[in-house]
Short mmCIF file of C-alpha atoms in Angstrom, two decimals:
data_model
loop_
_atom_site.label_atom_id
_atom_site.label_comp_id
_atom_site.label_asym_id
_atom_site.label_seq_id
_atom_site.Cartn_x
_atom_site.Cartn_y
_atom_site.Cartn_z
CA MET A 30 101.21 117.07 96.12
CA GLU A 31 102.62 113.56 96.14
CA GLU A 32 100.21 110.72 96.89
CA ARG A 33 101.13 108.46 99.80
CA THR A 34 99.96 104.94 100.47
CA ILE A 35 98.77 103.77 103.86
CA ASP A 36 102.03 101.82 104.18
CA GLN A 37 104.05 104.98 103.61
CA TYR A 38 101.97 107.03 106.02
CA PHE A 39 102.40 104.56 108.90
CA GLU A 40 105.95 103.36 108.15
CA THR A 41 107.39 105.25 111.14
CA VAL A 42 105.08 103.55 113.65
CA GLN A 43 107.11 101.19 115.81
CA ASP A 44 105.67 97.74 116.52
CA PRO A 45 105.80 97.16 120.31
CA ARG A 46 105.20 93.42 119.92
CA HIS A 47 108.33 91.30 120.10
CA HIS A 48 107.54 87.64 120.55
CA ASN A 49 103.86 87.32 119.61
CA ALA A 50 103.56 89.11 116.27
CA LEU A 51 101.45 86.77 114.17
CA HIS A 52 100.32 89.50 111.78
CA LYS A 53 102.04 92.52 110.26
CA LEU A 54 101.33 95.72 112.15
CA ILE A 55 100.23 97.48 108.95
CA ASP A 56 97.58 94.78 108.43
CA ILE A 57 96.16 95.45 111.90
CA ILE A 58 96.20 99.21 111.30
CA VAL A 59 94.37 98.84 107.97
CA MET A 60 91.74 96.56 109.54
CA ALA A 61 91.21 99.07 112.35
CA ILE A 62 90.81 101.94 109.89
CA CYS A 63 88.32 99.94 107.82
CA ALA A 64 86.36 99.01 110.94
CA VAL A 65 86.11 102.62 112.12
CA VAL A 66 85.08 103.84 108.67
CA SER A 67 82.41 101.11 108.64
CA GLY A 68 81.03 102.30 111.95
CA ALA A 69 82.55 99.87 114.43
CA ASP A 70 82.58 101.15 118.00
CA THR A 71 84.04 98.20 119.89
CA TYR A 72 86.81 95.64 119.49
CA GLU A 73 84.30 92.84 118.84
CA GLN A 74 82.64 94.67 115.98
#
């Protein structure tokens, strides 16, 4: 089984932001994954 990185796993996700993309979508996805794994339940956490 070939190992895949997070970038490779989410590479097909389309970024709906057009004019206000200050950060890469993959960076936001990784932060969200880390937050959930750490127990965050809300956006503020």
